[in-house]
Short mmCIF file of C-alpha atoms in Angstrom, two decimals:
data_model
loop_
_atom_site.label_atom_id
_atom_site.label_comp_id
_atom_site.label_asym_id
_atom_site.label_seq_id
_atom_site.Cartn_x
_atom_site.Cartn_y
_atom_site.Cartn_z
CA MET A 16 112.25 80.27 66.69
CA ILE A 17 114.50 83.33 66.82
CA ALA A 18 111.87 85.47 65.09
CA ALA A 19 109.27 84.53 67.71
CA LEU A 20 111.70 85.34 70.54
CA LYS A 21 112.41 88.73 68.98
CA ILE A 22 108.69 89.57 68.79
CA VAL A 23 108.12 88.56 72.43
CA PHE A 24 111.22 90.49 73.53
CA TRP A 25 110.15 93.74 71.87
CA ILE A 26 106.59 93.43 73.17
CA LEU A 27 107.86 92.98 76.73
CA LEU A 28 110.36 95.82 76.37
CA PHE A 29 107.61 98.10 75.09
CA ILE A 30 105.35 97.19 78.04
CA VAL A 31 108.07 98.06 80.56
CA PHE A 32 108.96 101.33 78.79
CA TYR A 33 105.31 102.33 78.35
CA THR A 34 104.38 101.62 81.97
CA TYR A 35 107.09 103.75 83.56
CA ILE A 36 107.95 106.37 80.91
CA GLY A 37 105.77 106.13 77.83
CA TYR A 38 102.42 106.57 79.57
CA GLY A 39 103.60 109.69 81.37
CA LEU A 40 104.84 111.22 78.10
CA LEU A 41 101.66 110.29 76.24
CA LEU A 42 99.52 111.61 79.08
CA TRP A 43 101.40 114.92 79.09
CA LEU A 44 100.90 115.23 75.33
CA LEU A 45 97.16 114.45 75.53
CA VAL A 46 96.69 117.02 78.30
CA LYS A 47 98.53 119.64 76.22
CA ILE A 48 96.26 118.89 73.24
CA LYS A 49 93.17 119.10 75.48
CA HIS A 50 94.29 122.50 76.79
CA LEU A 51 94.87 123.76 73.24
CA VAL A 52 91.42 122.63 72.12
CA LYS A 53 89.32 123.42 75.20
CA GLY A 54 91.55 125.75 77.20
CA LYS A 55 92.47 125.36 80.85
CA THR A 56 89.68 125.12 83.41
CA ALA A 57 89.74 128.03 85.85
CA PRO A 58 89.57 127.15 89.59
CA ALA A 59 86.03 127.26 90.93
CA GLU A 60 84.96 130.06 93.25
CA LEU A 61 84.20 129.11 96.84
CA PRO A 62 80.81 130.18 98.21
CA ALA A 63 80.58 132.46 101.24
CA ASP A 64 81.24 130.81 104.60
CA GLU A 65 77.55 130.55 105.46
CA ALA A 66 76.92 128.65 102.20
CA LEU A 67 79.82 126.20 102.55
CA PRO A 68 78.90 122.49 102.77
CA THR A 69 79.07 120.61 106.06
CA VAL A 70 82.25 118.56 106.44
CA THR A 71 83.24 115.70 108.72
CA PHE A 72 86.96 115.27 109.28
CA MET A 73 87.34 111.55 109.96
CA VAL A 74 90.40 109.75 111.29
CA CYS A 75 90.55 105.94 111.37
CA ALA A 76 93.06 104.95 114.04
CA TYR A 77 94.35 101.79 115.65
CA ASN A 78 96.50 102.23 118.77
CA GLU A 79 97.66 105.75 117.97
CA GLN A 80 97.97 107.13 121.51
CA ASP A 81 101.35 108.76 120.80
CA ILE A 82 100.04 110.87 117.93
CA VAL A 83 96.61 111.96 119.23
CA ASP A 84 97.65 115.34 120.65
CA GLN A 85 99.74 116.30 117.62
CA LYS A 86 96.94 115.27 115.28
CA MET A 87 94.35 117.25 117.21
CA GLU A 88 96.60 120.32 117.15
CA ASN A 89 96.78 119.91 113.38
CA ILE A 90 92.98 119.56 113.10
CA HIS A 91 92.40 122.68 115.22
CA ALA A 92 94.60 124.65 112.80
CA LEU A 93 92.33 123.87 109.83
CA ASP A 94 90.82 126.93 108.17
CA TYR A 95 87.13 126.06 107.99
CA PRO A 96 84.09 127.42 109.88
CA SER A 97 83.73 125.50 113.15
CA ASP A 98 79.94 125.32 112.81
CA LYS A 99 80.40 123.51 109.48
CA LEU A 100 83.10 121.10 110.65
CA SER A 101 82.68 117.92 112.70
CA ILE A 102 85.56 115.78 113.98
CA VAL A 103 85.20 111.99 114.16
CA TRP A 104 87.74 109.37 115.20
CA VAL A 105 87.00 105.72 114.44
CA THR A 106 89.11 103.61 116.79
CA ASP A 107 87.80 100.08 116.27
CA GLY A 108 89.98 97.57 118.10
CA SER A 109 92.26 100.10 119.80
CA SER A 110 93.58 98.62 123.03
CA ASP A 111 95.96 101.40 124.17
CA ASP A 112 95.11 104.86 125.55
CA THR A 113 93.89 106.31 122.24
CA ASN A 114 90.29 106.65 123.43
CA ALA A 115 91.33 108.01 126.84
CA ARG A 116 93.39 110.73 125.20
CA LEU A 117 90.58 111.60 122.79
CA ALA A 118 88.25 111.99 125.77
CA ARG A 119 90.17 115.19 126.59
CA TYR A 120 88.65 116.75 123.46
CA PRO A 121 84.88 117.20 123.96
CA GLU A 122 84.45 118.35 120.35
CA VAL A 123 85.50 114.91 119.08
CA GLU A 124 83.02 112.13 118.44
CA VAL A 125 84.66 108.74 119.00
CA ILE A 126 83.20 105.74 117.22
CA PHE A 127 84.52 102.57 118.82
CA THR A 128 83.97 98.84 118.96
CA PRO A 129 86.43 96.59 120.81
CA GLU A 130 86.96 94.13 117.95
CA ARG A 131 89.68 94.88 115.42
CA LYS A 132 88.58 94.04 111.88
CA GLY A 133 90.83 96.35 109.89
CA LYS A 134 90.60 99.79 108.31
CA THR A 135 87.92 98.91 105.76
CA ALA A 136 85.59 97.72 108.51
CA ALA A 137 86.37 100.93 110.42
CA LEU A 138 85.48 103.00 107.33
CA ASN A 139 82.22 101.12 106.85
CA HIS A 140 81.37 101.60 110.53
CA GLY A 141 82.37 105.25 110.68
CA ILE A 142 80.79 106.53 107.47
CA SER A 143 77.52 104.76 108.24
CA MET A 144 77.18 107.20 111.16
CA ILE A 145 78.13 110.37 109.29
CA HIS A 146 75.53 112.70 107.75
CA SER A 147 77.57 115.68 106.54
CA ASP A 148 77.73 116.65 102.87
CA ILE A 149 81.41 115.77 102.61
CA THR A 150 83.65 113.38 104.52
CA VAL A 151 87.37 114.11 104.59
CA MET A 152 89.52 111.10 105.51
CA THR A 153 93.10 111.13 106.68
CA ASP A 154 95.47 108.85 108.55
CA ALA A 155 96.32 109.55 112.17
CA ASN A 156 100.01 110.03 111.44
CA THR A 157 99.61 112.50 108.56
CA MET A 158 99.43 116.25 109.06
CA VAL A 159 97.47 118.33 106.57
CA ASN A 160 97.87 121.97 105.56
CA ALA A 161 95.50 124.52 107.06
CA GLU A 162 93.84 125.31 103.70
CA ALA A 163 93.21 121.65 102.83
CA ILE A 164 89.46 121.52 103.47
CA ARG A 165 88.70 124.72 101.57
CA GLU A 166 90.73 123.48 98.58
CA ILE A 167 88.92 120.14 98.69
CA VAL A 168 85.53 121.87 98.86
CA ARG A 169 86.58 124.01 95.89
CA CYS A 170 87.01 120.84 93.82
CA PHE A 171 83.55 119.64 94.85
CA GLN A 172 81.98 122.67 93.16
CA ASP A 173 82.05 120.47 90.06
CA PRO A 174 78.99 118.19 90.40
CA GLN A 175 80.76 115.40 88.48
CA VAL A 176 83.44 115.16 91.18
CA ALA A 177 82.59 112.45 93.71
CA CYS A 178 86.01 112.16 95.31
CA VAL A 179 88.97 114.47 95.83
CA ALA A 180 92.50 113.18 96.20
CA GLY A 181 94.96 115.33 98.08
CA GLU A 182 98.70 115.21 97.57
CA LYS A 183 100.91 112.95 99.67
CA ARG A 184 104.27 114.43 100.65
CA VAL A 185 106.93 112.28 102.27
CA THR A 186 109.68 113.69 104.41
CA ALA A 187 112.61 112.15 106.26
CA ARG A 188 112.84 112.52 110.03
CA HIS A 189 116.63 112.06 109.89
CA GLU A 190 119.11 113.11 107.23
CA GLY A 191 120.11 110.23 104.98
CA GLN A 192 117.03 108.12 105.78
CA SER A 193 117.13 106.06 102.58
CA ALA A 194 113.64 104.53 102.73
CA ALA A 195 112.12 108.01 102.99
CA ILE A 196 114.26 109.22 100.07
CA GLY A 197 113.04 106.40 97.84
CA GLU A 198 109.43 106.78 98.92
CA GLY A 199 109.61 110.55 98.44
CA LEU A 200 111.01 110.26 94.91
CA TYR A 201 108.33 107.72 94.02
CA TRP A 202 105.52 109.95 95.31
CA LYS A 203 106.79 112.96 93.36
CA TYR A 204 106.57 110.83 90.22
CA GLU A 205 103.17 109.44 91.24
CA SER A 206 101.82 112.90 92.08
CA THR A 207 102.75 114.14 88.61
CA LEU A 208 100.82 111.26 87.02
CA LYS A 209 97.83 111.89 89.30
CA ARG A 210 97.76 115.56 88.33
CA LEU A 211 97.92 114.75 84.61
CA ASP A 212 95.33 111.97 84.97
CA GLY A 213 92.99 114.42 86.67
CA GLU A 214 93.49 117.01 83.96
CA LEU A 215 92.79 114.50 81.19
CA TYR A 216 89.66 113.08 82.84
CA SER A 217 89.99 111.57 86.32
CA ALA A 218 92.71 110.66 88.78
CA MET A 219 93.08 106.89 89.07
CA GLY A 220 92.42 106.43 92.77
CA ALA A 221 92.86 108.39 95.97
CA ALA A 222 95.40 107.70 98.71
CA GLY A 223 94.28 107.19 102.31
CA GLU A 224 96.66 109.86 103.61
CA LEU A 225 94.18 112.53 102.45
CA ASN A 226 91.02 112.13 100.42
CA ALA A 227 87.40 113.21 100.54
CA ILE A 228 84.07 111.97 99.21
CA ARG A 229 80.47 113.06 98.84
CA THR A 230 79.20 111.12 101.84
CA HIS A 231 75.98 109.90 100.26
CA LEU A 232 77.91 108.19 97.44
CA TYR A 233 79.83 105.85 99.75
CA ARG A 234 79.05 102.17 99.28
CA THR A 235 79.91 99.56 101.91
CA MET A 236 83.08 97.70 100.95
CA PRO A 237 84.14 94.09 101.60
CA GLU A 238 86.06 94.03 104.88
CA ASN A 239 88.96 92.12 103.32
CA ALA A 240 89.79 95.04 100.99
CA LEU A 241 93.51 95.74 101.28
CA LEU A 242 93.44 99.07 99.42
CA ASP A 243 90.20 100.48 100.78
CA ASP A 244 90.92 104.05 99.62
CA PHE A 245 91.63 102.97 96.06
CA VAL A 246 88.63 100.64 95.76
CA MET A 247 86.29 103.20 97.34
CA SER A 248 87.34 105.99 94.98
CA MET A 249 87.50 103.88 91.81
CA ARG A 250 84.02 102.51 92.42
CA MET A 251 82.80 106.09 92.14
CA VAL A 252 84.58 106.47 88.80
CA ASP A 253 82.87 103.26 87.73
CA GLN A 254 79.54 104.91 88.58
CA GLY A 255 80.30 107.74 86.13
CA TYR A 256 81.85 110.29 88.49
CA ARG A 257 85.37 111.72 88.57
CA ILE A 258 88.20 111.88 91.09
CA ALA A 259 89.69 115.37 91.24
CA TYR A 260 93.31 115.82 92.28
CA THR A 261 94.56 118.90 94.08
CA PRO A 262 98.15 119.48 95.24
CA LYS A 263 96.86 122.48 97.21
CA ALA A 264 95.48 120.06 99.81
CA TYR A 265 98.32 117.93 101.03
CA ALA A 266 99.26 115.51 103.78
CA MET A 267 102.76 115.29 105.23
CA GLU A 268 104.13 112.12 106.75
CA TYR A 269 107.49 110.65 107.62
CA GLY A 270 108.86 107.93 105.37
CA SER A 271 109.26 104.36 106.55
CA ALA A 272 111.86 103.89 109.29
CA ASP A 273 113.97 101.63 107.07
CA ILE A 274 113.76 99.55 103.91
CA HIS A 275 112.43 96.54 105.83
CA GLU A 276 109.49 98.59 107.11
CA GLU A 277 108.98 100.04 103.62
CA SER A 278 108.84 96.48 102.27
CA LYS A 279 105.84 95.77 104.53
CA ARG A 280 103.98 98.65 102.90
CA LYS A 281 104.97 97.73 99.38
CA ARG A 282 103.92 94.09 99.85
CA ARG A 283 100.50 95.10 101.12
CA ILE A 284 100.03 97.75 98.41
CA ALA A 285 101.05 95.27 95.70
CA ALA A 286 98.68 92.66 97.11
CA GLY A 287 95.91 95.23 97.33
CA GLY A 288 96.65 96.35 93.79
CA LEU A 289 96.25 92.82 92.45
CA GLN A 290 93.08 92.38 94.47
CA SER A 291 91.68 95.70 93.22
CA VAL A 292 92.52 94.97 89.58
CA TRP A 293 90.48 91.77 89.81
CA TRP A 294 87.57 93.38 91.65
CA LEU A 295 87.48 96.32 89.21
CA ARG A 296 88.24 94.31 86.08
CA GLY A 297 85.06 95.57 84.41
CA MET A 298 86.68 99.01 84.20
CA THR A 299 89.25 97.67 81.72
CA ASN A 300 86.51 97.33 79.10
CA PRO A 301 87.11 100.17 76.57
CA PHE A 302 83.54 99.89 75.28
CA ARG A 303 82.15 101.04 78.65
CA HIS A 304 84.32 104.16 79.00
CA PHE A 305 87.34 104.31 76.72
CA VAL A 306 89.28 107.05 78.54
CA VAL A 307 88.79 105.41 81.97
CA ALA A 308 89.88 102.03 80.60
CA PHE A 309 92.92 103.64 78.97
CA GLN A 310 93.96 105.42 82.18
CA PHE A 311 93.20 102.49 84.50
CA VAL A 312 95.12 99.94 82.44
CA SER A 313 98.04 102.28 81.72
CA HIS A 314 98.48 103.69 85.23
CA ARG A 315 97.42 100.82 87.47
CA VAL A 316 96.76 97.43 85.85
CA LEU A 317 100.10 97.12 84.03
CA ARG A 318 102.15 98.26 87.02
CA TRP A 319 100.47 95.85 89.44
CA SER A 320 100.31 92.77 87.21
CA ILE A 321 101.95 92.40 83.80
CA THR A 322 104.94 94.75 83.88
CA PRO A 323 106.90 93.15 86.78
CA VAL A 324 106.63 89.80 85.00
CA ALA A 325 107.76 91.42 81.73
CA LEU A 326 110.71 93.04 83.50
CA LEU A 327 111.80 89.69 84.93
CA ALA A 328 111.39 87.85 81.62
CA LEU A 329 113.49 90.35 79.66
CA ILE A 330 116.76 89.14 81.19
CA PRO A 331 116.69 85.47 80.09
CA LEU A 332 115.13 86.42 76.74
CA ASN A 333 117.86 88.97 76.09
CA ILE A 334 120.59 86.48 77.03
CA ALA A 335 119.07 83.84 74.74
CA LEU A 336 118.94 86.28 71.82
CA VAL A 337 122.58 87.28 72.31
CA ILE A 338 123.67 83.63 72.45
CA MET A 339 121.72 83.02 69.23
CA ASN A 340 123.54 85.94 67.52
CA ALA A 341 120.32 87.88 67.00
CA GLY A 342 122.21 91.10 66.28
CA LEU A 343 124.08 94.05 67.76
CA PRO A 344 120.97 95.84 69.20
CA TYR A 345 120.31 92.91 71.53
CA THR A 346 123.92 92.95 72.76
CA ILE A 347 123.67 96.68 73.48
CA ILE A 348 120.36 96.25 75.33
CA LEU A 349 121.81 93.39 77.39
CA ILE A 350 124.77 95.54 78.38
CA LEU A 351 122.42 98.35 79.38
CA GLN A 352 120.32 95.91 81.42
CA LEU A 353 123.39 94.58 83.20
CA LEU A 354 124.60 98.12 83.95
CA PHE A 355 121.18 98.98 85.36
CA TYR A 356 121.16 95.93 87.65
CA LEU A 357 124.75 96.63 88.66
CA ALA A 358 123.76 100.18 89.62
CA ALA A 359 120.84 98.76 91.65
CA LEU A 360 123.22 96.35 93.40
CA CYS A 361 125.57 99.22 94.25
CA GLY A 362 122.60 101.23 95.56
CA TRP A 363 121.62 98.28 97.76
CA LEU A 364 125.16 97.86 99.11
CA LEU A 365 125.45 101.58 99.89
CA ASP A 366 122.07 101.48 101.63
CA ARG A 367 123.22 98.60 103.83
CA GLN A 368 126.22 100.71 104.84
CA GLY A 369 123.99 103.66 105.69
CA ARG A 370 125.28 105.73 102.77
CA LYS A 371 123.21 107.39 100.07
CA ASN A 372 123.63 108.13 96.39
CA LYS A 373 120.44 109.21 94.62
CA LEU A 374 121.76 108.20 91.21
CA LEU A 375 122.26 104.60 92.41
CA TYR A 376 119.29 104.56 94.75
CA VAL A 377 116.74 105.12 91.96
CA PRO A 378 117.41 101.79 90.15
CA TYR A 379 117.62 100.01 93.53
CA TYR A 380 114.24 101.38 94.66
CA PHE A 381 112.72 100.64 91.25
CA LEU A 382 113.70 96.97 91.49
CA PHE A 383 112.69 96.92 95.15
CA MET A 384 109.16 97.98 94.18
CA ASN A 385 108.88 95.34 91.47
CA VAL A 386 110.25 92.54 93.66
CA ASN A 387 107.58 93.41 96.20
CA VAL A 388 104.88 92.83 93.58
CA PHE A 389 105.87 89.14 93.64
CA ARG A 390 105.97 89.20 97.42
CA GLY A 391 102.55 90.85 97.29
CA MET A 392 101.18 87.86 95.37
CA HIS A 393 102.10 85.64 98.33
CA TYR A 394 100.72 88.21 100.77
CA LEU A 395 97.39 88.23 98.93
CA TYR A 396 97.24 84.45 98.97
CA THR A 397 97.81 84.34 102.73
CA HIS A 398 95.52 87.28 103.64
CA GLN A 399 92.26 86.31 101.99
CA GLY A 400 90.13 86.46 105.11
CA GLY A 401 90.56 89.94 106.54
CA GLY A 402 91.70 93.51 106.04
CA THR A 403 94.02 93.88 109.04
CA TRP A 404 97.73 94.35 108.53
CA GLU A 405 100.90 95.08 110.45
CA LYS A 406 101.63 98.78 110.30
CA ALA A 407 105.00 99.85 108.95
CA LYS A 408 107.02 101.89 111.41
CA ARG A 409 107.63 105.46 110.30
CA GLY A 410 110.97 107.19 110.67
#
């Protein structure tokens, strides 16, 4: 009995370590080996302006009247030939003054239907009416750097690239905004993994804040997709293409207003992750494409499914092994676990008091993310019929 518990314990501990630390270290090592063997790939040269591909800059928006003018100012600052750039807003279901405000900009094409079906339906509707070579997608509340489109087009010089993922950068509107701090730290970690994934073979998904596709490769998605950007981009990897990642094209947005609003996002993302893992389960087959399966399982599948369960199960298993006098290592690990959870509790208490301590906030936010995986399971169960969701308020 005790031997079996030990085996299960070490397997679960390895899964947790590998998901959050081990994969990143292994990925870094594999990329270093690849660079030693093949050398680093030099950035592609951009063609002259007259030879640049046509681009549509598309914004899917629902009731975004307060951000329209700021977003349009940001779009007008983009460094790309105006005769090669089209601007499209898809505003399905918007019931505020979003369309009225967009009417002030004659250069904008507004695609609108009065019924709100969610962002995936808006993407399906919008892209079906776009005929440019490349479609760049971004959220209404994210502001992109002026060089973003040129850097994205640079990545598309590789014919194997079907999708380009830009970098998401999170900032706090107010000093000490804890939700933004946690989200920002997470995205720095995630961006590092995306960069390394892309250097090894392909990034594992693109975020909706800023991504781009070869328009003709888009395939209509089920309207109940919760992570439309991820499913859209990973389907292209499944077709044999790659997702390139470039930190030189980035989108800035404010973090969630508070931890409650951040929880809304995390629940939906966790639910969408579980949904996506099931829909894309064929990509876990190593006999189809070993590297893709390795990256997909390591970076996405474990984090959204097995690892949170393993993390939860480690506590009672560790306690049982200590009670059964399994040995000193298990006592030490239990003490370390308890210290970690104590630090998370202190981080939570400080957050409730409006105080911040990054050292304590990291374990708190880590547990917060994993708890929301379980909440995401309930969210997925109760949101089977559609792709609409309640937006989280930004700071």
